[in-house]
Amino acid sequence: MELIVLGSGTITSPPERNPSGYLLKEENHILLLDVGPGIIRQLKMLPLDLTGIGVIVITHFHLDHCSDLLALLMARHLLRPGSNKELTIIGPQGLKAWFESQAQWQGKWLHNALPVLVEWQGADLQADGWYISAEHTAHTANSLAYRIERHGKSLFFSGDTDWQEALIPLARNADLALIECSLPDQLKQEGHLTPKETGRLAREANVKHLMATHIYPQNDTSDLKDRVAAYFSGKITVAQDFLQITI
Ligand SMILES: [Zn+2]
Ligand SMILES: [Zn+2]
């Protein structure tokens, strides 16, 4: 499968780092992971039919991870009415209530063709051939990290999290691990990881390839890779928007 980074930054990042979003693709099976502000524009930069996205996975309801969701659904409706009915949206508990609160003023275009909404309840999920497991992160009351597998290949995505022991088994031996790396060690903020913790999670989970992402401007320096490498000796990539990787 192919991963395309759509957003490696957060809400305060410069335009080169859009807030959170990643596209996973295998043949005509397309999964979108997070839909932060600007992701719809990032998607339009790709040779991609927006109505071809079969699954959207949301880590949590902070706006840097989900604010473009309804805009994307509107675009899909206008491109091909009814296409939202073919879409599955997976997210934390509260997804249905959140969706209803956002969607209540949208009218018929949305309500006559609702996507399938699936709240993670602790059991593994399957959608459009993607195998999806999740674990709570140390960030908001219901925030999630995910492991997504297809044809024996695995992607781990930490979402937003503080150090969380329970993520180690979810990330174990992942072919690619997207792990948040928000702020430098000396500016540690509760609810987020620093290069030391990002590297430690990759090391303890023995991931094959670490991609540091969700990078705040204060952490976005040319030595970021070295600061992570001090704690993880495997392959490291610092995420860049539109970077494409075969997993
Ligand atoms: Zn967050
Ligand atoms: Zn965030």
GROMACS .gro file of N, CA, C and O in nm, residues 129-173:
model
  180
  129GLY      N    1  -1.184  -0.392   0.315
  129GLY     CA    2  -1.060  -0.472   0.308
  129GLY      C    3  -0.948  -0.421   0.397
  129GLY      O    4  -0.840  -0.479   0.398
  130TRP      N    5  -0.971  -0.313   0.472
  130TRP     CA    6  -0.872  -0.263   0.569
  130TRP      C    7  -0.904  -0.325   0.704
  130TRP      O    8  -1.019  -0.326   0.746
  131TYR      N    9  -0.802  -0.374   0.773
  131TYR     CA   10  -0.818  -0.428   0.909
  131TYR      C   11  -0.770  -0.322   1.006
  131TYR      O   12  -0.656  -0.277   0.998
  132ILE      N   13  -0.858  -0.283   1.097
  132ILE     CA   14  -0.832  -0.166   1.179
  132ILE      C   15  -0.845  -0.201   1.327
  132ILE      O   16  -0.949  -0.250   1.371
  133SER      N   17  -0.738  -0.178   1.403
  133SER     CA   18  -0.748  -0.190   1.548
  133SER      C   19  -0.709  -0.055   1.609
  133SER      O   20  -0.646   0.028   1.543
  134ALA      N   21  -0.747  -0.036   1.734
  134ALA     CA   22  -0.728   0.096   1.795
  134ALA      C   23  -0.696   0.082   1.943
  134ALA      O   24  -0.711  -0.026   2.002
  135GLU      N   25  -0.651   0.190   2.001
  135GLU     CA   26  -0.623   0.194   2.145
  135GLU      C   27  -0.640   0.339   2.190
  135GLU      O   28  -0.617   0.432   2.111
  136HIS      N   29  -0.681   0.357   2.315
  136HIS     CA   30  -0.695   0.492   2.367
  136HIS      C   31  -0.559   0.560   2.379
  136HIS      O   32  -0.461   0.497   2.419
  137THR      N   33  -0.555   0.688   2.347
  137THR     CA   34  -0.433   0.764   2.369
  137THR      C   35  -0.450   0.854   2.491
  137THR      O   36  -0.561   0.875   2.539
  138ALA      N   37  -0.339   0.905   2.539
  138ALA     CA   38  -0.342   0.996   2.653
  138ALA      C   39  -0.348   1.139   2.599
  138ALA      O   40  -0.246   1.208   2.587
  139HIS      N   41  -0.469   1.180   2.561
  139HIS     CA   42  -0.482   1.313   2.497
  139HIS      C   43  -0.616   1.378   2.532
  139HIS      O   44  -0.622   1.473   2.606
  140THR      N   45  -0.727   1.322   2.476
  140THR     CA   46  -0.860   1.365   2.518
  140THR      C   47  -0.932   1.242   2.574
  140THR      O   48  -0.880   1.130   2.568
  141ALA      N   49  -1.055   1.262   2.621
  141ALA     CA   50  -1.128   1.152   2.688
  141ALA      C   51  -1.146   1.032   2.596
  141ALA      O   52  -1.151   0.919   2.642
  142ASN      N   53  -1.156   1.056   2.464
  142ASN     CA   54  -1.187   0.944   2.375
  142ASN      C   55  -1.092   0.934   2.256
  142ASN      O   56  -1.122   0.866   2.159
  143SER      N   57  -0.978   1.002   2.262
  143SER     CA   58  -0.885   1.002   2.147
  143SER      C   59  -0.825   0.863   2.125
  143SER      O   60  -0.803   0.788   2.218
  144LEU      N   61  -0.799   0.832   1.997
  144LEU     CA   62  -0.752   0.698   1.960
  144LEU      C   63  -0.625   0.703   1.876
  144LEU      O   64  -0.601   0.798   1.801
  145ALA      N   65  -0.547   0.596   1.891
  145ALA     CA   66  -0.440   0.563   1.795
  145ALA      C   67  -0.490   0.442   1.716
  145ALA      O   68  -0.576   0.367   1.764
  146TYR      N   69  -0.436   0.422   1.596
  146TYR     CA   70  -0.484   0.312   1.510
  146TYR      C   71  -0.368   0.229   1.456
  146TYR      O   72  -0.257   0.279   1.435
  147ARG      N   73  -0.401   0.105   1.430
  147ARG     CA   74  -0.315   0.019   1.349
  147ARG      C   75  -0.400  -0.028   1.231
  147ARG      O   76  -0.511  -0.083   1.251
  148ILE      N   77  -0.351  -0.006   1.110
  148ILE     CA   78  -0.427  -0.038   0.991
  148ILE      C   79  -0.344  -0.137   0.908
  148ILE      O   80  -0.228  -0.112   0.879
  149GLU      N   81  -0.405  -0.248   0.874
  149GLU     CA   82  -0.332  -0.354   0.802
  149GLU      C   83  -0.406  -0.390   0.674
  149GLU      O   84  -0.528  -0.385   0.666
  150ARG      N   85  -0.326  -0.430   0.577
  150ARG     CA   86  -0.381  -0.479   0.452
  150ARG      C   87  -0.275  -0.567   0.386
  150ARG      O   88  -0.161  -0.525   0.373
  151HIS      N   89  -0.312  -0.686   0.347
  151HIS     CA   90  -0.220  -0.779   0.280
  151HIS      C   91  -0.087  -0.792   0.354
  151HIS      O   92   0.021  -0.785   0.293
  152GLY      N   93  -0.094  -0.808   0.487
  152GLY     CA   94   0.026  -0.835   0.565
  152GLY      C   95   0.113  -0.715   0.596
  152GLY      O   96   0.215  -0.727   0.663
  153LYS      N   97   0.076  -0.596   0.547
  153LYS     CA   98   0.152  -0.475   0.577
  153LYS      C   99   0.078  -0.392   0.681
  153LYS      O  100  -0.046  -0.391   0.683
  154SER      N  101   0.153  -0.323   0.765
  154SER     CA  102   0.089  -0.254   0.877
  154SER      C  103   0.136  -0.109   0.891
  154SER      O  104   0.254  -0.078   0.875
  155LEU      N  105   0.041  -0.025   0.921
  155LEU     CA  106   0.067   0.115   0.952
  155LEU      C  107   0.015   0.144   1.092
  155LEU      O  108  -0.099   0.110   1.124
  156PHE      N  109   0.097   0.207   1.174
  156PHE     CA  110   0.053   0.253   1.306
  156PHE      C  111   0.046   0.405   1.300
  156PHE      O  112   0.135   0.469   1.244
  157PHE      N  113  -0.058   0.463   1.358
  157PHE     CA  114  -0.069   0.609   1.368
  157PHE      C  115  -0.105   0.645   1.511
  157PHE      O  116  -0.209   0.605   1.561
  158SER      N  117  -0.018   0.720   1.575
  158SER     CA  118  -0.038   0.753   1.718
  158SER      C  119  -0.150   0.852   1.741
  158SER      O  120  -0.198   0.863   1.855
  159GLY      N  121  -0.195   0.924   1.634
  159GLY     CA  122  -0.282   1.037   1.661
  159GLY      C  123  -0.210   1.133   1.754
  159GLY      O  124  -0.086   1.142   1.752
  160ASP      N  125  -0.285   1.203   1.838
  160ASP     CA  126  -0.223   1.289   1.939
  160ASP      C  127  -0.220   1.211   2.069
  160ASP      O  128  -0.320   1.153   2.111
  161THR      N  129  -0.106   1.213   2.135
  161THR     CA  130  -0.096   1.138   2.261
  161THR      C  131   0.021   1.186   2.345
  161THR      O  132   0.120   1.237   2.292
  162ASP      N  133   0.008   1.167   2.473
  162ASP     CA  134   0.122   1.175   2.564
  162ASP      C  135   0.182   1.034   2.570
  162ASP      O  136   0.133   0.942   2.504
  163TRP      N  137   0.286   1.015   2.649
  163TRP     CA  138   0.343   0.880   2.664
  163TRP      C  139   0.234   0.786   2.714
  163TRP      O  140   0.164   0.816   2.811
  164GLN      N  141   0.217   0.673   2.646
  164GLN     CA  142   0.109   0.581   2.677
  164GLN      C  143   0.159   0.440   2.651
  164GLN      O  144   0.176   0.398   2.536
  165GLU      N  145   0.182   0.367   2.761
  165GLU     CA  146   0.236   0.231   2.755
  165GLU      C  147   0.153   0.140   2.662
  165GLU      O  148   0.206   0.056   2.591
  166ALA      N  149   0.021   0.158   2.666
  166ALA     CA  150  -0.071   0.070   2.591
  166ALA      C  151  -0.054   0.081   2.441
  166ALA      O  152  -0.104  -0.004   2.366
  167LEU      N  153   0.017   0.185   2.394
  167LEU     CA  154   0.036   0.198   2.248
  167LEU      C  155   0.146   0.106   2.198
  167LEU      O  156   0.155   0.080   2.078
  168ILE      N  157   0.231   0.056   2.287
  168ILE     CA  158   0.345  -0.026   2.243
  168ILE      C  159   0.298  -0.152   2.171
  168ILE      O  160   0.342  -0.178   2.059
  169PRO      N  161   0.204  -0.230   2.230
  169PRO     CA  162   0.158  -0.349   2.155
  169PRO      C  163   0.087  -0.315   2.025
  169PRO      O  164   0.098  -0.389   1.927
  170LEU      N  165   0.015  -0.203   2.022
  170LEU     CA  166  -0.056  -0.165   1.898
  170LEU      C  167   0.044  -0.131   1.787
  170LEU      O  168   0.018  -0.156   1.670
  171ALA      N  169   0.157  -0.074   1.826
  171ALA     CA  170   0.257  -0.033   1.726
  171ALA      C  171   0.358  -0.143   1.694
  171ALA      O  172   0.438  -0.129   1.601
  172ARG      N  173   0.355  -0.254   1.769
  172ARG     CA  174   0.464  -0.352   1.762
  172ARG      C  175   0.493  -0.400   1.620
  172ARG      O  176   0.403  -0.441   1.547
  173ASN      N  177   0.620  -0.390   1.582
  173ASN     CA  178   0.672  -0.438   1.452
  173ASN      C  179   0.602  -0.376   1.331
  173ASN      O  180   0.605  -0.433   1.222
   0.00000   0.00000   0.00000
